[in-house]
Coordinates of C-alpha atoms in Angstrom, one line a residue:
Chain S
X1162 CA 29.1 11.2 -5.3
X1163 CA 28.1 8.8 -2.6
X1164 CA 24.2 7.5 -2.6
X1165 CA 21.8 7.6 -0.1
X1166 CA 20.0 4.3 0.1
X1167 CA 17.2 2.7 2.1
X1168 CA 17.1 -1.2 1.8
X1169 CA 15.0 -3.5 3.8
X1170 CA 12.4 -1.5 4.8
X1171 CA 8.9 -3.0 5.2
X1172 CA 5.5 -1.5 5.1
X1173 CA 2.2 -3.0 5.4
X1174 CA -0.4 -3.4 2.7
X1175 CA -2.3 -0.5 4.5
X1176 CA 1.2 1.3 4.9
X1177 CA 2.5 1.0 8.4
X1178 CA 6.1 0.7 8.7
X1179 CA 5.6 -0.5 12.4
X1180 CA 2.6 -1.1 14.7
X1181 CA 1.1 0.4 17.7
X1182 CA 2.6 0.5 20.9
X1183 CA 6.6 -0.3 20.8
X1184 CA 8.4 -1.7 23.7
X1185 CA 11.1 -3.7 24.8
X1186 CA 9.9 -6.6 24.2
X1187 CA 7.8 -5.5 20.9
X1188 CA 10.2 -3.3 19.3
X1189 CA 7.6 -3.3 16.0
X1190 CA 4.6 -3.2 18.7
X1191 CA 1.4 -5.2 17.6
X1192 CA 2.8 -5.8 14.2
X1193 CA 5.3 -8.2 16.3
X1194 CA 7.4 -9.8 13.7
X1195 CA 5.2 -10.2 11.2
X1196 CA 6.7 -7.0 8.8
X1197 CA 9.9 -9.1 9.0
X1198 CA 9.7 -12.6 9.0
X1199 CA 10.3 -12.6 5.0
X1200 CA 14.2 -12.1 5.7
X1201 CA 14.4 -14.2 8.7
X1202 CA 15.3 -17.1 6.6
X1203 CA 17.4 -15.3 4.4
X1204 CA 21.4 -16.0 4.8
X1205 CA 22.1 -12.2 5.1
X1206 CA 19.8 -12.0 8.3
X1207 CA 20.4 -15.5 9.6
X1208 CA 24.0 -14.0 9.3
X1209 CA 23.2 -11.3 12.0
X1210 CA 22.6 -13.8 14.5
X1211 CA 19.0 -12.4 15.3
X1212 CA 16.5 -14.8 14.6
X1213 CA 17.3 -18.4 15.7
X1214 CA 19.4 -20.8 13.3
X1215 CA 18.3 -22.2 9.7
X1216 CA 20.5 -22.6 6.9
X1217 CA 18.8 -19.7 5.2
X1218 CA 17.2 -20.0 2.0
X1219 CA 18.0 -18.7 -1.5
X1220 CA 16.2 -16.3 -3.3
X1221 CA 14.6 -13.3 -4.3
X1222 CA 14.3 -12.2 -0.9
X1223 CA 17.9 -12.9 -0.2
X1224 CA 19.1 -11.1 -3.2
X1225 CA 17.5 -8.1 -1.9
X1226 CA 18.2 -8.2 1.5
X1227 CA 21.9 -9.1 0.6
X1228 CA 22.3 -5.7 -1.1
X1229 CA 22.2 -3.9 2.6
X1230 CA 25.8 -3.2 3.5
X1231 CA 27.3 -3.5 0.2
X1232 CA 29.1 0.2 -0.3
X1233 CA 27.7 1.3 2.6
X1234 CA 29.9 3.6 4.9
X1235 CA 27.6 4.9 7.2
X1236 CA 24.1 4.9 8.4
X1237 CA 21.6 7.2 9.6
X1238 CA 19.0 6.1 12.0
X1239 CA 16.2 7.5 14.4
X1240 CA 16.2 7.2 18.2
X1241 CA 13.0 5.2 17.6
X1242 CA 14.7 2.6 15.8
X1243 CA 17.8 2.5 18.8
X1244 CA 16.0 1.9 21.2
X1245 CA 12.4 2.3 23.1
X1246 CA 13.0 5.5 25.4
X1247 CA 11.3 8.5 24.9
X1248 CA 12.3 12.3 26.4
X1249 CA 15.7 12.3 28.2
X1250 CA 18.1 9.5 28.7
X1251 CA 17.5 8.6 32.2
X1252 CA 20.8 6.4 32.0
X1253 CA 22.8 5.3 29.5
X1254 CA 23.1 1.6 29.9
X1255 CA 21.2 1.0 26.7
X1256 CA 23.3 0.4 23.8
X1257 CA 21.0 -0.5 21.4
X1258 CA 19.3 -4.0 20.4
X1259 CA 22.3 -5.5 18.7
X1260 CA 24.3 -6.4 21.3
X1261 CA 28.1 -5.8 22.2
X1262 CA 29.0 -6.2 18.1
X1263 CA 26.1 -4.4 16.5
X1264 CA 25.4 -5.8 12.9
X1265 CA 26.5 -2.5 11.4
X1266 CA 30.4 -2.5 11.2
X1267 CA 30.3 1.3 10.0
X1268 CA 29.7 4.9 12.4
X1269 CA 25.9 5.5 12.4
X1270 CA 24.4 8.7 13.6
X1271 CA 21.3 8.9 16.0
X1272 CA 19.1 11.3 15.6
X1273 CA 18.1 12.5 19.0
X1274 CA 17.0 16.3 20.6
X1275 CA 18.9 14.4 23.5
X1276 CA 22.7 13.9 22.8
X1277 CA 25.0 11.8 24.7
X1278 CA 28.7 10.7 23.9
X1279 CA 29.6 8.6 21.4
X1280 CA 29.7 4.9 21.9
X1281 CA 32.4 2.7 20.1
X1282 CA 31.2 -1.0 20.2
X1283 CA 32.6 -3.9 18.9
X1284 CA 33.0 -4.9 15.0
X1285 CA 33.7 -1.4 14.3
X1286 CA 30.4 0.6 14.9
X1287 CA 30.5 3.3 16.7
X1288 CA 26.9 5.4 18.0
X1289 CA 27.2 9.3 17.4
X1290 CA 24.1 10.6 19.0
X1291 CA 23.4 14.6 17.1
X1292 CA 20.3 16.4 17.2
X1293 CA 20.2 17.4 13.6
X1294 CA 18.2 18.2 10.7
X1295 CA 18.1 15.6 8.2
X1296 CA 20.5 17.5 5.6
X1297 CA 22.9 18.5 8.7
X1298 CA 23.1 14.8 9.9
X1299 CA 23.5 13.8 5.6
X1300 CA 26.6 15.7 5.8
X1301 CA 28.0 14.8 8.8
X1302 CA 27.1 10.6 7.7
X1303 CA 28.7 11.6 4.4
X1304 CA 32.0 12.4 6.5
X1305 CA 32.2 9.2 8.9
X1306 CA 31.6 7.4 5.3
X1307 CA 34.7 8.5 3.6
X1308 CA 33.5 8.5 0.4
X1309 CA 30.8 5.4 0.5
X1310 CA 27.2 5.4 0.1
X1311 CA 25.0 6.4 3.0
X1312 CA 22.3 4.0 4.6
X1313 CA 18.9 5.5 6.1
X1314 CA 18.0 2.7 8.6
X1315 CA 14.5 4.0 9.7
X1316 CA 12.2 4.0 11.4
X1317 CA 9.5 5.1 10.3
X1318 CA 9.6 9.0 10.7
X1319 CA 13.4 8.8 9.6
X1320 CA 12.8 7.2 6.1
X1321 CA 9.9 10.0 5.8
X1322 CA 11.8 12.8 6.9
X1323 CA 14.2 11.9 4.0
X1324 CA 12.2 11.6 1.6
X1325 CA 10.1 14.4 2.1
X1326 CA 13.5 16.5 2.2
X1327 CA 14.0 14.9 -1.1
X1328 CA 17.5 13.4 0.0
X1329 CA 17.2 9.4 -0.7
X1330 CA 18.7 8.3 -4.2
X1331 CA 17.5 4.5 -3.7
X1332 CA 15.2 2.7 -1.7
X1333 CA 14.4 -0.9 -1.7
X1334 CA 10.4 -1.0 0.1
X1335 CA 9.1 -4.8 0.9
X1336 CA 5.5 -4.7 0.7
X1337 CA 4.0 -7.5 3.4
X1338 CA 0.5 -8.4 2.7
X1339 CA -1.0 -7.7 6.0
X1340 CA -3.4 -5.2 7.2
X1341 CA -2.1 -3.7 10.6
X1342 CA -5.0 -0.8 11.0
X1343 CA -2.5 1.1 13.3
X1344 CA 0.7 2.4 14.0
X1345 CA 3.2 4.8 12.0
X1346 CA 2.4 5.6 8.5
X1347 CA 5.2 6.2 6.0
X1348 CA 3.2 7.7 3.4
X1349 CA 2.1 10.4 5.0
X1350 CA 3.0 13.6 3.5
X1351 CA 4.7 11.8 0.1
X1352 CA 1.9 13.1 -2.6
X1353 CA 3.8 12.8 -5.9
X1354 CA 7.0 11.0 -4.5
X1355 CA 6.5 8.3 -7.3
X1356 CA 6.9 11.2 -10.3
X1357 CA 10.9 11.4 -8.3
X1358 CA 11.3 7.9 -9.0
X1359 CA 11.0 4.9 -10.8
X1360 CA 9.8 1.7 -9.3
X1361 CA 10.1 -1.3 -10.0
X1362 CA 7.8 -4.4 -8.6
X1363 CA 9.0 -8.3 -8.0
X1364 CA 6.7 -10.7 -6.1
X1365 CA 8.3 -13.3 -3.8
X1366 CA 7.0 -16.5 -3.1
X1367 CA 7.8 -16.0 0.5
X1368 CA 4.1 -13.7 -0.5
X1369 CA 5.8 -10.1 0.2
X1370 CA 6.4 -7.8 -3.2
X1371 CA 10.1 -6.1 -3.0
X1372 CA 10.1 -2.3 -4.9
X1373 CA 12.6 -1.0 -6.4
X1374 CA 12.6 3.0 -6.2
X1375 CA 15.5 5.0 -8.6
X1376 CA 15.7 8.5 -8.8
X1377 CA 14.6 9.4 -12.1
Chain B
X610 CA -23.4 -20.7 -3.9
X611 CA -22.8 -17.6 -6.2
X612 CA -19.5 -15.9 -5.2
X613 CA -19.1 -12.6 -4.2
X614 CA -16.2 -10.9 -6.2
X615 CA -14.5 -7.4 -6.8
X616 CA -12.4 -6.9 -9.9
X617 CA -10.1 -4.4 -11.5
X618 CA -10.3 -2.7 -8.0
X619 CA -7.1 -0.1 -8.4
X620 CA -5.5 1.8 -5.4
X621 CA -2.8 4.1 -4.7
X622 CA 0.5 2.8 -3.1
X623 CA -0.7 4.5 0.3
X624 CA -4.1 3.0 -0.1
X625 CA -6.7 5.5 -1.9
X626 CA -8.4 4.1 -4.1
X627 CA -9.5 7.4 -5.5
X628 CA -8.7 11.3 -4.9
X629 CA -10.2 14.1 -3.5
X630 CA -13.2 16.2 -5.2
X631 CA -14.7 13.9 -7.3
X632 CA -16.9 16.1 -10.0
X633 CA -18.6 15.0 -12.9
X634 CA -15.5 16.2 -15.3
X635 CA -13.1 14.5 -12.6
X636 CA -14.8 10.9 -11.4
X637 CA -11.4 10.1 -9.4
X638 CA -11.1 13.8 -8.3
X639 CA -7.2 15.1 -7.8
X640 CA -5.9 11.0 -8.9
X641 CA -7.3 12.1 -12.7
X642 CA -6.8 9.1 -14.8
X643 CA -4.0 7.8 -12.7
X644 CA -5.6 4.9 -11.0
X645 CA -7.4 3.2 -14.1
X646 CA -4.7 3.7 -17.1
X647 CA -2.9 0.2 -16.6
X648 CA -6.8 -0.8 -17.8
X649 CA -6.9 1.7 -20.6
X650 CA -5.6 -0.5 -23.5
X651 CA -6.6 -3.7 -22.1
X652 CA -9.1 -5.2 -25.0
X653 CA -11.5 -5.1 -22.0
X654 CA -11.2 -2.1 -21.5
X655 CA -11.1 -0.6 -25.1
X656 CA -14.5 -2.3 -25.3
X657 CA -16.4 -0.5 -23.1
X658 CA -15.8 2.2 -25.8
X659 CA -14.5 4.5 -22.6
X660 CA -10.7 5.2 -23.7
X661 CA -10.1 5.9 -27.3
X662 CA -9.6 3.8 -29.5
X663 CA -6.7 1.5 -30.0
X664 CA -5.7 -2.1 -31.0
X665 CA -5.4 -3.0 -27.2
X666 CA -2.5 -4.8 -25.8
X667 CA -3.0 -8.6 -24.5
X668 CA -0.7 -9.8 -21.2
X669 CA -1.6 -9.9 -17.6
X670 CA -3.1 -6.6 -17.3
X671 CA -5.9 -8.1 -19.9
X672 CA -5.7 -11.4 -18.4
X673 CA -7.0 -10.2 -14.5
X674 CA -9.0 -7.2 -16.2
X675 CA -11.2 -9.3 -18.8
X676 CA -12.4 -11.8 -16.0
X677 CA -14.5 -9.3 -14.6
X678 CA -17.8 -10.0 -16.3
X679 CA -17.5 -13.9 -16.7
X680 CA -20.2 -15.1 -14.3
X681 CA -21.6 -12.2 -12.7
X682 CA -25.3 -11.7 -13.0
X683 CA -25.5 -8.5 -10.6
X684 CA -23.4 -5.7 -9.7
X685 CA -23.8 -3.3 -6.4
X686 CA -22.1 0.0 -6.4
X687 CA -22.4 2.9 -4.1
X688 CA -24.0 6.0 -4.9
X689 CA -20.6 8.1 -5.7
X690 CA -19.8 5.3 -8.0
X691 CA -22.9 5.9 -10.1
X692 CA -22.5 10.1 -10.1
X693 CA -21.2 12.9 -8.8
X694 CA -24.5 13.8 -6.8
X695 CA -25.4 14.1 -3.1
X696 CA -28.3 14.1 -1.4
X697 CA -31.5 13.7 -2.4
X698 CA -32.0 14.1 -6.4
X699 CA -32.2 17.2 -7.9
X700 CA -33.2 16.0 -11.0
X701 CA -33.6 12.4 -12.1
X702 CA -31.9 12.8 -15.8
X703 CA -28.5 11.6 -14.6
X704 CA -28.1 8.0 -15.4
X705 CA -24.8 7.2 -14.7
X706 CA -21.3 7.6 -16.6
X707 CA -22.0 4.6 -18.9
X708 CA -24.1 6.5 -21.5
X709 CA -27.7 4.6 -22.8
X710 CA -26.0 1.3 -23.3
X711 CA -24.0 1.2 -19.8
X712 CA -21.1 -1.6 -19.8
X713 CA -22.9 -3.8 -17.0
X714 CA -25.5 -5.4 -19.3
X715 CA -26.7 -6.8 -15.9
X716 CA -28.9 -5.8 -12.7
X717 CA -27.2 -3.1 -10.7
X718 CA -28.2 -2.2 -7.3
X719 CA -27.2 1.3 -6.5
X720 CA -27.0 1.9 -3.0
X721 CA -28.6 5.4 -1.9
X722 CA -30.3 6.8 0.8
X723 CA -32.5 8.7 -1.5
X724 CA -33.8 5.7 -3.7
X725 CA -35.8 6.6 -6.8
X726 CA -37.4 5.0 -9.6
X727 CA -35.1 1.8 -11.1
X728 CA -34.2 2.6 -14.3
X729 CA -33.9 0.7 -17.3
X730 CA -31.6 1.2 -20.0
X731 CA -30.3 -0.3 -22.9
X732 CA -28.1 -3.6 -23.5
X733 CA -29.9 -5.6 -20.4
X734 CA -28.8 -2.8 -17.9
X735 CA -30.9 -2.2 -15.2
X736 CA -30.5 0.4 -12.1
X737 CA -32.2 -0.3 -9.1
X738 CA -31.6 2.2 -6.3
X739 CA -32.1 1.1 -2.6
X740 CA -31.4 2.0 0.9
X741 CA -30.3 -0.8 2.3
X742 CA -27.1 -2.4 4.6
X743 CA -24.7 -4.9 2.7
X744 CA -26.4 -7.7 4.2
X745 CA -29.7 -6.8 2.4
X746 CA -28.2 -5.2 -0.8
X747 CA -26.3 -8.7 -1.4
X748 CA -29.7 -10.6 -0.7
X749 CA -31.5 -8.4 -3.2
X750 CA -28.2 -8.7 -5.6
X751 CA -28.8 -12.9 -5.3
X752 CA -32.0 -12.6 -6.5
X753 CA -31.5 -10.0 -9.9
X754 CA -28.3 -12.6 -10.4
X755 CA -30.3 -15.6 -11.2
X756 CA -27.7 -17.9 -9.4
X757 CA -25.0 -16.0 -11.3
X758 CA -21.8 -14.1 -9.1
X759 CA -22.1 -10.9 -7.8
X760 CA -19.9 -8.4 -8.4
X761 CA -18.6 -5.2 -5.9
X762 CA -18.2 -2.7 -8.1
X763 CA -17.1 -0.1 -5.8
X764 CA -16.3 3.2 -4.7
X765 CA -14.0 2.6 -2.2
X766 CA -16.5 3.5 0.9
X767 CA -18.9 0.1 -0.5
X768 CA -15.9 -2.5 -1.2
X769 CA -14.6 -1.4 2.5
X770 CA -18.0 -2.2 4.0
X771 CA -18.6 -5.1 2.3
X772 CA -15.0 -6.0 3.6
X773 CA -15.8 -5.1 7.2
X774 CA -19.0 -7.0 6.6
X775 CA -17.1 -10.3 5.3
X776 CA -19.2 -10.6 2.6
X777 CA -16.5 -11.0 0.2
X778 CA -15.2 -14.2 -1.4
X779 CA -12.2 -12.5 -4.0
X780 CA -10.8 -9.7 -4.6
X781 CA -8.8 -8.7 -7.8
X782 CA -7.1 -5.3 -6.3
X783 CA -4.7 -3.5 -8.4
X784 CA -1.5 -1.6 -6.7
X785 CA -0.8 1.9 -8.5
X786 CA 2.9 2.9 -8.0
X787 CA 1.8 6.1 -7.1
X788 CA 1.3 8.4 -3.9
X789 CA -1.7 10.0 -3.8
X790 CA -1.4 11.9 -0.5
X791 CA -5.2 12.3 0.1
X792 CA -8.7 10.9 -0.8
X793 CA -10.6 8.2 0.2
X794 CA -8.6 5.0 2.0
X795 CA -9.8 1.6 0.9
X796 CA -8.1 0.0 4.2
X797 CA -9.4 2.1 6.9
X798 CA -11.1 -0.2 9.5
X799 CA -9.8 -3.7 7.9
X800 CA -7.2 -4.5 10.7
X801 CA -6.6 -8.3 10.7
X802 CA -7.8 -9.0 7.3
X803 CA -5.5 -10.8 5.8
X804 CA -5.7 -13.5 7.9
X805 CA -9.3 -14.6 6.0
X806 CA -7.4 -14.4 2.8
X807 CA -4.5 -15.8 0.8
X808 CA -3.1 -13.4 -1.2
X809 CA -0.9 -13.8 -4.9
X810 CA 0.7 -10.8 -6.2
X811 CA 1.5 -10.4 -9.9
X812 CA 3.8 -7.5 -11.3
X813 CA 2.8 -6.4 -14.6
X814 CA 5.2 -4.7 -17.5
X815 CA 2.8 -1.6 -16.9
X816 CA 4.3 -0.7 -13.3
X817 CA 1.1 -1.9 -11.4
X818 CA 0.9 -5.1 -9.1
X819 CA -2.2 -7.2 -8.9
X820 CA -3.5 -8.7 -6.1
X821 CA -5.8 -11.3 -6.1
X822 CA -7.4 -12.2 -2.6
X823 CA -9.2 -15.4 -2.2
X824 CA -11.0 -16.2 0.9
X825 CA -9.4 -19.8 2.6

C-alpha cells in the first residue's frame, strides 16, 4: 500500500504554518521567509533553484529535507499553497510559483471549489485542479501515482484537513523557534493526534527541531 | 543583578501549558498528568515526595529539572498556581498543593486580587499574597530574595505577562509531544519574541524537547 507523507513542513514555536496576510510577493505573509530559511542552504532546495546560489551545506537538515521526493508519485496540495487568488479564477495565466518546470516532476492535484483544466508543464508535472474531499482527492492522487507514495504539500488547512481525516501515515514537522502571534494555525482541531503517532525529536544546529511522526 | 528565571516550564506541542477545568483533584484540568511526567522520576522530582516513590532516573531530563532551585531566593506564582479557588477566599485553610513543608523552602509571592494574611509554613516557606503588576511583584520578589534569583513559577497566565512585561532573563521551557486541543496558551500576545532571545533545544530519550531561552 502506498504512504501518505508530509515532509518539510514548518510551524512556528506558537504553531503557525504561515503568517498573516499572503500575497504575491509574501507568499508566507509576515512570517516572510523566516519558517524556511533552515532548508535554503540545504543541497536538496538549493537544487530547486529557488533561493539564490550556495554550495549547500550538509546535515541534519539536509537529510530531512532530502527525503521529499524519494517514492513519491504524486502530491496533493491546496489552492492556497498554488497560488494567492481567492474566489474564481479571473484568468488563468497563473501557473503556480515554480516556474515553466515546477520542482515536482510527478501529477499533483489542487484542491479548489473552482476547477479549471489541467495544466501539463515542463519536467513532467502536470496541475489537475478537482474540488474534492480529502479522501476523494486520496484516491484519485493514489491513481496518477501508480503505485508510489502520496505527498500532502500544504498549506496549512490541507495538512489539517488530512490529519483530522486521519489519512497521513508520516509526517516530517520542522519546528522554527520564532513566535509569529498570527496567521494559520495547524493545530487546531488535532486534540489527541500524538496518541496516532509516534514522534520523534532531533535538534539542528541551524536552531530549528525536525519531528518525526509514524503511525503507531 | 539577580536573574529572573522560569524552569521546568512544560507545554503542549500547540502551546498550552495546561488544560481546561483545573479542580483541586485535576491541577492541569483535561492535560491530567500529561504535561509534568517527563519530571516524574527525575531525582528532582522524586524529592519533592510528589510522585511515588522510585530510584529516579539521571540524564538530561534531571540535568535541566534539578537546576531549578540553585540560586533562587524567591518565587512568584499566580493565584491558580497556588489552588483551585477564585475570587475572594471562602475560607483561608487552603495552603497550597505542597502540604505543611511546601517544596519552595523560600519567599513566595502569590499574586491575587484578594490578598490575605501571608502565611508561614514549614521548611523556610513563606506565602505572601499581593495585588500587584509584574513590575511591583518582581520589586517585592528582590527584596524577600536577599540578592538571590527569582524564580517564575507559573501558571501559564503569570510567565506570559512577565513575558509581555520583559522581565524575564531565562527560560527553561519543556515541549510535550502532545496536542492538547484546548486550555490555556502560553504564547498568546508574545509576537516577536524570539528576537530578545537565543534559543538551544535539547531532545530527551523521554519524547520531550527542552528549550532553554536566554535573553542576548
Amino acid at each position: 500500500m502506498s504512504l501518505v507523507r508530509v515532509h518539510n513542513f514548518s510551524v512556528s514555536l506558537d504553531g503557525f504554518g504561515t503568517g498573516e496576510g499572503q500575497a504575491l510577493e509574501t507568499p508566507f505573509g509576515h512570517a516572510g521567509s523566516r519558517l524556511m530559511e533552515w532548508a535554503f542552504e540545504t543541497p536538496t532546495f538549493q537544487a530547486m533553484g529557488l533561493h539564490g546560489q550556495t554550495d549547500g551545506s550538509y546535515g541534519v537538515d539536509e537529510a530531512f529535507a532530502g527525503s521529499w521526493a524519494t517514492g513519491i508519485g504524486a502530491e496533493i496540495m491546496g489552492r492556497n499553497k498554488f497560488g494567492p487568488q481567492r474566489g474564481p479564477w479571473l484568468d488563468e495565466e497563473w501557473t503556480g510559483w515554480w516556474g515553466p518546470d515546477p520542482v515536482f516532476h510527478t501529477p499533483v492535484v489542487v484542491l479548489t471549489h473552482h476547477p479549471r483544466p489541467t495544466l501539463e508543464m515542463e519536467g513532467g508535472t502536470t496541475f489537475h485542479f478537482v474540488d474534492a474531499d480529502p479522501v476523494s482527492a486520496l484516491a484519485l492522487a493514489r491513481d496518477l501515482a501508480g503505485g508510489l507514495d502520496v505527498r500532502i504539500g500544504g498549506g496549512v488547512s490541507t495538512v489539517r484537513q488530512f490529519l483530522q481525516a486521519d489519512l497521513i501515515d508520516r509526517m516530517h514537522l520542522v519546528v522554527v523557534p520564532i513566535l509569529l502571534g498570527r496567521g494559520e494555525r495547524l493545530w487546531d482541531g488535532l486534540e489527541g493526534l500524538d496518541e496516532r503517532f509516534s514522534i520523534e525529536a532531533t535538534p539542528s544546529p541551524s536552531g530549528v527541531v525536525h519531528l518525526a511522526f509514524d503511525r503507531r
